[in-house]
Coordinates of C-alpha atoms in Angstrom, one line a residue:
M17 CA 8.8 27.7 22.7
L18 CA 7.1 26.7 19.7
R19 CA 3.8 28.5 20.9
L20 CA 5.9 31.7 20.7
V21 CA 7.1 31.0 17.1
I22 CA 3.7 30.6 15.4
P23 CA 2.1 34.1 16.3
F24 CA 5.3 35.6 14.8
L25 CA 4.8 33.6 11.5
Y26 CA 1.2 35.1 11.2
L27 CA 2.6 38.5 11.9
A28 CA 5.4 38.3 9.3
L29 CA 2.9 37.2 6.7
V30 CA 0.5 40.2 7.7
I31 CA 3.2 42.7 7.6
F32 CA 5.2 41.3 4.6
P33 CA 2.9 39.7 2.3
V34 CA 4.6 36.8 0.3
L35 CA 4.9 37.3 -3.3
C36 CA 4.0 34.5 -5.6
T37 CA 6.1 33.3 -8.7
D38 CA 4.3 34.5 -11.8
K39 CA 5.9 32.7 -14.6
Y40 CA 6.8 29.1 -14.2
S41 CA 6.4 25.6 -15.8
R42 CA 6.0 22.2 -14.3
R43 CA 9.7 21.6 -14.9
D44 CA 10.3 24.0 -12.1
F45 CA 8.8 21.4 -9.7
P46 CA 10.7 18.6 -8.4
P47 CA 10.8 15.3 -10.5
G48 CA 8.0 12.9 -9.4
F49 CA 5.8 15.9 -8.3
I50 CA 2.0 14.8 -9.2
F51 CA -0.5 17.0 -10.8
G52 CA -4.1 15.9 -11.0
S53 CA -7.8 16.8 -10.4
G54 CA -10.5 15.2 -8.5
T55 CA -14.3 14.5 -7.6
S56 CA -16.1 12.4 -5.1
A57 CA -18.5 9.4 -5.5
Y58 CA -21.8 11.1 -4.4
Q59 CA -20.9 14.2 -6.3
V60 CA -20.1 12.7 -9.6
E61 CA -21.3 8.9 -10.1
G62 CA -25.2 9.3 -10.1
A63 CA -26.7 5.8 -10.5
A64 CA -27.9 6.2 -7.0
N65 CA -30.5 3.4 -7.2
E66 CA -28.8 1.2 -9.7
D67 CA -26.9 -2.2 -9.3
G68 CA -27.4 -2.8 -5.6
R69 CA -26.3 0.5 -4.2
S70 CA -28.0 1.5 -0.9
P71 CA -28.7 5.0 0.2
S72 CA -26.2 7.2 2.2
V73 CA -26.8 9.7 4.5
W74 CA -26.4 12.2 1.6
D75 CA -29.2 10.4 -0.4
T76 CA -31.4 10.6 2.7
A77 CA -30.9 14.3 3.4
A78 CA -31.0 15.3 -0.3
H79 CA -34.4 13.7 -0.6
K80 CA -35.7 15.5 2.3
G81 CA -35.2 18.8 0.5
F82 CA -31.8 19.6 2.2
M83 CA -30.5 21.0 -1.3
D84 CA -33.8 22.7 -2.4
G85 CA -34.5 19.7 -4.4
D86 CA -31.1 19.2 -5.9
T87 CA -29.8 15.4 -5.4
G88 CA -27.0 13.3 -6.6
D89 CA -29.3 10.7 -8.0
V90 CA -27.8 11.4 -11.4
A91 CA -25.2 13.8 -10.6
V92 CA -23.1 14.0 -13.8
D93 CA -23.5 10.3 -14.4
G94 CA -19.8 9.2 -13.8
Y95 CA -21.0 5.8 -13.2
H96 CA -21.8 5.2 -16.9
K97 CA -19.4 7.7 -18.4
Y98 CA -16.2 7.0 -16.7
K99 CA -14.5 5.8 -20.0
E100 CA -15.4 9.1 -21.5
D101 CA -14.2 11.0 -18.6
V102 CA -10.8 9.2 -18.4
K103 CA -10.4 10.1 -22.0
L104 CA -10.8 13.8 -21.1
M105 CA -8.1 13.2 -18.4
V106 CA -5.8 11.9 -20.8
E107 CA -6.4 14.7 -23.3
T108 CA -5.9 17.2 -20.3
G109 CA -2.6 15.6 -19.4
L110 CA -3.4 14.6 -15.8
D111 CA -0.9 12.4 -13.8
A112 CA -3.4 11.3 -11.3
Y113 CA -7.2 11.3 -10.7
R114 CA -8.5 11.6 -7.1
F115 CA -11.8 9.8 -6.4
S116 CA -13.8 8.3 -3.6
I117 CA -15.4 4.9 -3.2
S118 CA -19.0 4.8 -2.3
W119 CA -19.2 2.5 0.8
P120 CA -22.8 1.9 0.2
R121 CA -22.3 0.9 -3.4
L122 CA -19.5 -1.4 -2.5
I123 CA -21.0 -2.8 0.7
P124 CA -24.7 -1.9 0.8
S125 CA -25.4 -3.2 4.1
G126 CA -22.4 -1.3 5.5
R127 CA -20.9 -4.7 6.7
G128 CA -20.9 -8.2 5.2
P129 CA -21.4 -9.3 1.6
V130 CA -19.5 -7.1 -1.2
N131 CA -21.8 -5.9 -4.0
P132 CA -20.4 -7.6 -7.2
K133 CA -21.6 -4.8 -9.4
G134 CA -20.0 -2.0 -7.2
L135 CA -16.7 -4.1 -7.1
Q136 CA -16.9 -4.3 -10.9
Y137 CA -17.5 -0.6 -11.3
Y138 CA -14.5 0.4 -9.3
N139 CA -12.4 -2.3 -10.8
N140 CA -13.4 -1.0 -14.3
L141 CA -12.5 2.6 -13.3
I142 CA -9.2 1.8 -11.9
N143 CA -8.2 -0.3 -14.7
E144 CA -9.3 2.3 -17.2
L145 CA -7.2 4.9 -15.3
I146 CA -4.1 2.5 -15.0
S147 CA -4.2 1.7 -18.8
H148 CA -3.9 5.2 -19.6
G149 CA -1.2 5.8 -17.3
I150 CA -3.2 8.0 -14.8
Q151 CA -2.5 7.2 -10.9
P152 CA -5.7 6.5 -8.9
H153 CA -5.8 8.3 -5.7
V154 CA -8.5 6.8 -3.6
T155 CA -10.3 8.3 -0.7
L156 CA -12.4 5.7 1.5
F157 CA -14.9 8.1 3.0
H158 CA -16.0 11.5 1.5
Y159 CA -19.0 12.3 3.9
D160 CA -21.4 9.5 2.6
H161 CA -21.5 6.5 5.0
P162 CA -24.4 4.1 4.7
Q163 CA -27.7 5.1 6.0
V164 CA -28.1 1.7 7.4
L165 CA -25.4 2.1 9.8
E166 CA -26.8 5.5 10.7
D167 CA -30.2 3.9 11.5
E168 CA -28.6 1.0 13.3
Y169 CA -26.2 2.6 15.7
G170 CA -25.9 6.2 14.9
G171 CA -22.9 5.9 12.6
W172 CA -20.0 8.1 13.8
L173 CA -21.5 8.6 17.1
S174 CA -20.7 5.0 17.9
R175 CA -17.3 3.2 18.3
K176 CA -18.8 0.4 16.3
M177 CA -17.9 2.5 13.3
V178 CA -14.3 1.8 14.1
A179 CA -14.7 -2.0 13.3
D180 CA -17.0 -1.6 10.4
F181 CA -14.9 1.2 8.7
T182 CA -11.8 -1.1 9.1
D183 CA -13.6 -4.0 7.6
Y184 CA -14.8 -1.8 4.6
A185 CA -11.2 -0.5 4.1
D186 CA -9.9 -4.1 4.1
V187 CA -12.2 -5.0 1.3
C188 CA -10.7 -1.9 -0.7
F189 CA -7.2 -2.8 0.1
K190 CA -7.8 -6.5 -0.8
E191 CA -9.7 -6.0 -4.1
F192 CA -7.9 -2.8 -5.5
G193 CA -4.6 -2.4 -3.6
D194 CA -2.7 -4.2 -6.3
R195 CA -3.2 -1.1 -8.4
V196 CA -3.9 1.7 -6.0
S197 CA -0.8 3.2 -4.3
Y198 CA -2.3 6.3 -2.6
W199 CA -5.1 5.9 0.2
T200 CA -6.8 8.5 2.1
T201 CA -9.0 7.3 5.0
L202 CA -11.2 10.2 5.4
N203 CA -12.0 13.7 3.5
E204 CA -12.2 16.7 5.7
P205 CA -13.2 15.2 9.2
N206 CA -12.7 18.5 10.8
V207 CA -15.5 20.1 8.5
F208 CA -17.5 16.9 8.9
L209 CA -17.8 17.2 12.5
M210 CA -18.7 20.8 12.5
G211 CA -21.1 20.8 9.6
G212 CA -22.6 17.4 10.5
Y213 CA -22.9 17.5 14.3
D214 CA -22.7 21.0 15.3
L215 CA -24.2 23.4 12.9
G216 CA -26.3 20.7 11.1
I217 CA -25.7 22.0 7.6
F218 CA -24.3 18.5 6.4
P219 CA -25.9 15.1 6.8
P220 CA -26.5 13.5 9.3
N221 CA -27.8 17.1 10.1
H222 CA -27.3 16.9 13.9
C223 CA -27.4 19.9 16.1
S224 CA -29.1 21.4 18.9
P225 CA -30.4 24.9 19.7
P226 CA -29.4 27.6 19.6
F227 CA -26.4 26.4 17.6
G228 CA -27.8 24.7 14.6
V229 CA -30.4 25.3 11.8
N230 CA -33.7 23.2 11.7
C231 CA -32.3 20.0 13.3
T232 CA -34.5 17.5 14.9
E233 CA -31.8 15.6 16.8
G234 CA -28.2 16.1 18.2
N235 CA -26.3 17.6 20.8
S236 CA -24.0 20.4 19.5
L237 CA -22.0 20.5 22.7
T238 CA -20.9 16.9 22.9
E239 CA -21.4 15.2 19.5
P240 CA -18.6 17.0 17.4
Y241 CA -15.9 15.8 20.0
L242 CA -17.3 12.3 20.1
V243 CA -17.3 12.0 16.4
A244 CA -13.8 13.4 16.2
H245 CA -12.6 10.8 18.7
H246 CA -14.2 7.9 17.0
I247 CA -12.9 9.3 13.5
L248 CA -9.2 9.3 14.8
L249 CA -9.7 5.8 16.4
A250 CA -11.1 4.4 13.0
H251 CA -8.3 6.1 11.1
A252 CA -5.7 4.7 13.2
S253 CA -7.2 1.2 13.1
V254 CA -7.4 1.3 9.2
V255 CA -3.8 2.6 9.0
R256 CA -2.6 -0.1 11.5
F257 CA -4.5 -2.8 9.6
Y258 CA -3.1 -1.6 6.1
R259 CA 0.6 -1.5 7.4
E260 CA 0.5 -4.8 9.1
K261 CA -1.5 -6.7 6.2
Y262 CA -0.9 -4.9 2.8
Q263 CA 1.7 -2.2 2.9
D264 CA 4.9 -4.4 2.5
K265 CA 3.3 -6.3 -0.3
Q266 CA 1.4 -3.5 -2.2
L267 CA 4.1 -0.7 -1.5
G268 CA 1.3 1.9 -1.1
F269 CA 0.9 5.1 1.0
I270 CA -1.9 6.1 3.4
G271 CA -2.8 9.3 5.0
I272 CA -5.8 11.5 6.1
N273 CA -7.2 14.8 4.5
L274 CA -8.0 18.0 6.4
F275 CA -9.7 21.2 5.2
V276 CA -7.4 24.1 6.1
Y277 CA -8.0 27.8 5.7
G278 CA -5.2 30.3 5.7
F279 CA -5.7 31.8 9.1
V280 CA -4.6 35.6 9.4
P281 CA -5.3 37.8 12.5
L282 CA -7.6 40.8 11.7
T283 CA -5.3 43.1 13.7
N284 CA -1.7 42.8 15.1
S285 CA -3.3 42.8 18.7
I286 CA -2.3 40.1 21.1
E287 CA -5.9 39.0 21.4
D288 CA -6.4 38.5 17.5
V289 CA -3.0 36.9 17.2
L290 CA -3.8 34.3 20.0
A291 CA -7.2 33.8 18.6
T292 CA -5.7 32.8 15.2
Q293 CA -3.5 30.3 17.1
R294 CA -6.7 28.9 18.7
A295 CA -8.4 28.7 15.4
S296 CA -5.7 26.6 14.2
D297 CA -5.7 24.3 17.2
F298 CA -9.4 23.6 16.7
Y299 CA -9.4 23.4 12.9
V300 CA -6.1 21.5 12.4
G301 CA -4.7 20.5 15.9
L302 CA -7.7 18.7 16.7
F303 CA -6.6 16.0 14.3
M304 CA -3.0 16.8 13.6
N305 CA -1.8 17.0 17.2
P306 CA -2.9 13.4 18.1
L307 CA -1.5 12.2 14.8
V308 CA 1.9 13.8 15.4
F309 CA 2.0 14.1 19.2
G310 CA -0.5 11.4 20.4
D311 CA -2.9 13.9 22.1
Y312 CA -5.2 16.9 21.5
P313 CA -4.0 20.5 21.9
D314 CA -3.9 21.9 25.4
T315 CA -6.4 24.6 24.2
V316 CA -8.9 22.2 23.0
K317 CA -8.8 20.1 26.1
K318 CA -9.1 23.2 28.2
N319 CA -12.2 24.8 26.5
A320 CA -13.9 21.4 25.8
G321 CA -13.3 20.0 29.2
S322 CA -14.9 16.7 29.9
R323 CA -16.8 16.8 26.6
L324 CA -13.7 15.8 24.9
P325 CA -13.0 12.1 25.1
A326 CA -9.4 11.2 26.4
F327 CA -7.1 8.7 24.8
T328 CA -6.0 5.7 26.7
N329 CA -2.2 5.2 26.5
Y330 CA -2.6 2.4 24.0
E331 CA -5.0 4.6 21.8
S332 CA -2.5 7.4 22.0
K333 CA 0.3 5.1 20.8
Q334 CA -1.8 3.9 17.9
V335 CA -3.0 7.2 16.6
K336 CA 0.4 8.8 16.9
G337 CA 2.2 8.4 13.6
S338 CA -0.5 6.9 11.8
F339 CA 0.0 8.5 8.4
D340 CA 2.3 8.5 5.6
F341 CA 1.1 11.9 4.2
V342 CA -1.4 14.5 4.9
G343 CA -3.9 15.7 2.2
V344 CA -4.9 19.4 2.4
N345 CA -8.0 20.9 0.9
H346 CA -7.3 24.8 0.8
Y347 CA -9.4 27.5 -1.1
C348 CA -9.1 30.7 0.8
T349 CA -7.6 32.7 3.5
V350 CA -9.8 34.3 6.2
N351 CA -9.2 36.9 8.8
I352 CA -9.5 36.0 12.6
K353 CA -11.0 38.2 15.3
D354 CA -11.0 37.3 18.9
N355 CA -14.3 36.3 20.5
S356 CA -13.1 35.2 23.8
S357 CA -16.4 36.4 25.5
A358 CA -18.1 33.2 24.1
L359 CA -16.0 31.2 26.9
E360 CA -18.2 32.9 29.4
S361 CA -21.3 30.7 28.5
K362 CA -21.3 27.4 30.4
D363 CA -23.2 25.8 27.3
R364 CA -20.7 26.0 24.5
D365 CA -20.8 24.2 21.3
F366 CA -17.5 23.4 19.3
M367 CA -17.6 26.8 17.5
A368 CA -18.1 28.7 20.7
D369 CA -15.0 26.7 22.2
M370 CA -12.8 28.1 19.5
A371 CA -14.0 31.5 20.7
V372 CA -13.1 33.3 17.3
S373 CA -15.0 35.1 14.7
L374 CA -14.1 34.1 11.2
L375 CA -14.4 37.2 8.7
F376 CA -14.8 35.8 5.2
L377 CA -14.5 39.2 3.5
A378 CA -15.7 38.9 0.0
V379 CA -16.7 35.2 0.3
N380 CA -18.8 33.1 2.5
W381 CA -19.2 29.4 2.2
L382 CA -22.7 29.5 3.7
N383 CA -23.9 32.2 1.4
P384 CA -26.1 30.3 -1.4
S385 CA -25.0 32.8 -4.0
A386 CA -21.9 31.5 -5.9
T387 CA -19.5 34.2 -4.9
E388 CA -16.0 33.7 -6.1
F389 CA -13.1 33.3 -3.8
P390 CA -10.7 36.3 -3.4
I391 CA -7.3 35.3 -4.9
R392 CA -4.9 35.3 -1.9
P393 CA -2.4 32.7 -3.0
W394 CA 0.0 33.5 -0.2
G395 CA -2.4 31.9 2.1
L396 CA -1.3 28.6 0.8
Q397 CA 2.3 29.3 1.6
L398 CA 1.1 30.2 5.1
V399 CA -0.7 26.8 5.4
L400 CA 2.3 24.8 4.4
E401 CA 4.7 26.8 6.5
Y402 CA 2.5 26.0 9.5
F403 CA 2.7 22.4 8.8
K404 CA 6.5 22.6 8.3
Q405 CA 7.0 24.5 11.5
V406 CA 4.6 22.8 13.9
Y407 CA 4.2 19.3 12.5
G408 CA 7.7 18.3 11.2
N409 CA 7.0 19.1 7.5
P410 CA 5.2 15.9 6.6
P411 CA 4.7 14.9 3.0
I412 CA 1.6 16.9 1.8
Y413 CA -0.6 16.5 -1.3
I414 CA -2.8 19.6 -2.1
H415 CA -6.0 17.5 -2.7
E416 CA -8.4 20.2 -3.4
N417 CA -7.8 23.7 -4.7
G418 CA -10.0 25.7 -7.1
Q419 CA -12.2 28.7 -7.8
R420 CA -16.0 28.9 -7.1
T421 CA -18.1 30.4 -9.7
E422 CA -21.8 30.5 -10.7
R423 CA -22.9 27.4 -12.8
N424 CA -23.7 28.5 -16.2
S425 CA -22.7 27.8 -19.8
S426 CA -19.8 30.2 -20.0
L427 CA -16.6 28.5 -20.8
E428 CA -14.5 31.5 -20.5
D429 CA -13.6 31.2 -16.9
I430 CA -10.9 33.6 -16.6
S431 CA -11.2 33.9 -12.9
R432 CA -10.5 30.2 -12.5
V433 CA -7.4 30.4 -14.8
E434 CA -6.2 33.4 -12.6
Y435 CA -6.8 31.6 -9.4
I436 CA -5.1 28.4 -10.4
H437 CA -2.2 30.1 -12.0
S438 CA -1.6 32.2 -8.7
Y439 CA -2.0 29.1 -6.3
I440 CA 0.3 26.8 -8.3
G441 CA 2.8 29.7 -8.4
S442 CA 2.6 30.1 -4.5
L443 CA 2.8 26.2 -4.2
L444 CA 6.2 26.5 -6.1
D445 CA 7.4 29.1 -3.9
A446 CA 6.6 27.1 -0.7
V447 CA 8.4 24.0 -2.4
R448 CA 11.4 26.1 -2.9
N449 CA 11.2 27.3 0.7
G450 CA 11.5 23.7 2.0
S451 CA 7.8 22.5 2.1
N452 CA 7.4 18.8 1.6
A453 CA 4.5 19.2 -0.7
R454 CA 4.4 16.3 -3.3
G455 CA 1.4 17.1 -5.4
Y456 CA -1.4 19.2 -6.4
F457 CA -5.0 18.5 -7.6
T458 CA -7.7 20.8 -8.7
W459 CA -11.0 20.7 -7.5
S460 CA -12.9 19.7 -9.5
F461 CA -12.3 17.9 -12.8
L462 CA -16.1 18.2 -13.9
D463 CA -18.9 20.5 -12.7
V464 CA -20.4 18.1 -10.2
F465 CA -23.0 18.1 -7.4
E466 CA -21.5 20.6 -4.9
L467 CA -21.9 19.7 -1.2
M468 CA -22.4 23.2 -0.2
D469 CA -25.1 24.3 -2.8
G470 CA -25.9 21.5 -5.3
Y471 CA -25.9 22.8 -8.7
V472 CA -25.6 26.5 -7.9
S473 CA -22.0 26.6 -8.1
S474 CA -19.3 25.1 -10.2
F475 CA -15.7 24.3 -9.6
G476 CA -14.9 22.1 -12.8
L477 CA -12.2 22.4 -15.4
Y478 CA -15.1 20.8 -17.7
Y479 CA -18.6 22.2 -18.0
V480 CA -21.5 19.7 -17.8
D481 CA -24.7 20.5 -19.7
L482 CA -27.4 19.3 -17.3
N483 CA -29.9 20.2 -19.8
D484 CA -28.4 17.6 -22.2
P485 CA -29.8 14.1 -21.9
E486 CA -26.2 13.0 -22.7
L487 CA -24.8 15.4 -20.0
K488 CA -22.0 16.3 -22.6
R489 CA -18.7 17.6 -21.2
Y490 CA -17.2 20.9 -22.5
P491 CA -13.6 22.1 -21.8
K492 CA -13.4 25.5 -20.1
L493 CA -10.6 28.0 -20.6
S494 CA -9.1 26.4 -17.3
A495 CA -8.9 23.2 -18.8
H496 CA -6.8 24.4 -21.7
W497 CA -4.6 26.5 -19.5
Y498 CA -4.3 23.4 -17.1
S499 CA -3.4 21.2 -20.1
Q500 CA -0.7 23.7 -21.5
F501 CA 0.9 23.7 -17.9
L502 CA 0.8 19.8 -17.5
K503 CA 2.2 19.4 -20.9
G504 CA 5.3 21.5 -20.1
G505 CA 4.3 24.8 -21.3
S506 CA 5.5 27.9 -19.5
V507 CA 2.7 29.9 -18.0
G508 CA 2.5 33.5 -16.8
S509 CA 0.4 36.5 -16.5
D510 CA 1.0 37.4 -20.2
Q511 CA -0.5 33.9 -21.1
L512 CA -3.6 34.7 -19.0
I513 CA -4.1 37.7 -21.1
Q514 CA -3.4 35.7 -24.4
L515 CA -5.8 32.9 -23.4
G516 CA -8.5 35.5 -22.8
K517 CA -8.1 36.9 -26.2
N518 CA -8.0 33.5 -27.8
S519 CA -10.8 31.9 -25.8
A520 CA -13.2 31.8 -28.6
S521 CA -10.9 29.5 -30.6
L522 CA -10.0 27.5 -27.5
V523 CA -13.4 26.4 -26.4
S524 CA -14.9 25.9 -29.9

């Protein structure tokens, strides 16, 4: 019956677009609702060769020219400037800061001895946040596993990662869990498997012809499914370990993060509507269905066939229910067109198995130019309603949401203000409509090294001058707007206009 409900959800949103609240304040959100911003280790820390850190797969790829010469060797030097950055967080009014731990900084060999300098850095960062009343929300894996494990056994292609990832998580829980209450095991594993093992656009850059680009190794037909399976087993192992050994004492919460588009059928045809459901099954259901129901979606099992590993009964029971919350990264809404003809080929990759065309309209993630996202905030309501209807309305934190602009020295990022204003308003409408969303984080706090295009684009509330040896930070218009909202001010479209008029004084 549920399968009949979901297409009508999409059609309702296509025919009757949702209006988003224009004027609001943070007091309109439930008590305890968390607002913050975030970064990730490779994108912000720098100090890539300092204090015992070993290379991650991102270091290796970047130094091979993967990003046209851009690397995270220095990034924006968060490793040395964390106190300055926490001060900015306090001035902005953040409740929380989302960041990731660099596995190769904490455990350079991937397993075994802990690096004292890495341990000291994360203790210092966490203590600095706590002392200023900012909650640390920690992600264990943000695309950057140690190169040494990739070299030794193929990283996530091997089940050995389950044990090594669990041991690494154990160190984090033991060392930081007395101060960290929110843990995310992995960031965007759905994008990681497509980008890293099908299309080859992310490290470790695996793919096979004709599906990927310039890859020297990999198998796009099988590896994405193998990696997804190992990630789910590793996630479940870590959650089980946390619950058995730490949760009762530390009273924390643990979950996983997914990248989620708002999917809308291009037309009202049954083909496009069913294709939209298929896209959701592959993008979201590949992970959420096992986590909620204990097995992969039927569509995925049918189209992937024997290439998709099967759970044993024991594994299914371990994976099912292995989360306290779901982190959602959402940026834009795309239209879906049926491409069932792709299923006629015997040799199919993950994307062909999905059998859809994603129409990005005015923006394309793979476009090297920093095009801005169309502002379609009702897509966030669509996503949250989908989780409510299909997966039982789990607690959700919007871990990433923000506007992409060209990286330059302009501080008058009016489009980012308009974007964030619209999406927070849409989030408020979703909460009022019963969504179990509990927090919102902008991406990103600073202009960082972006994983899609290095230093070409920016998402930050704060501009970082890369030409300044001190990498000075400057607040953008969006930082002032967000701060006004966080500190209780009422915000609306009239405030957007006024901010634009007063931008010179705000950013001086």
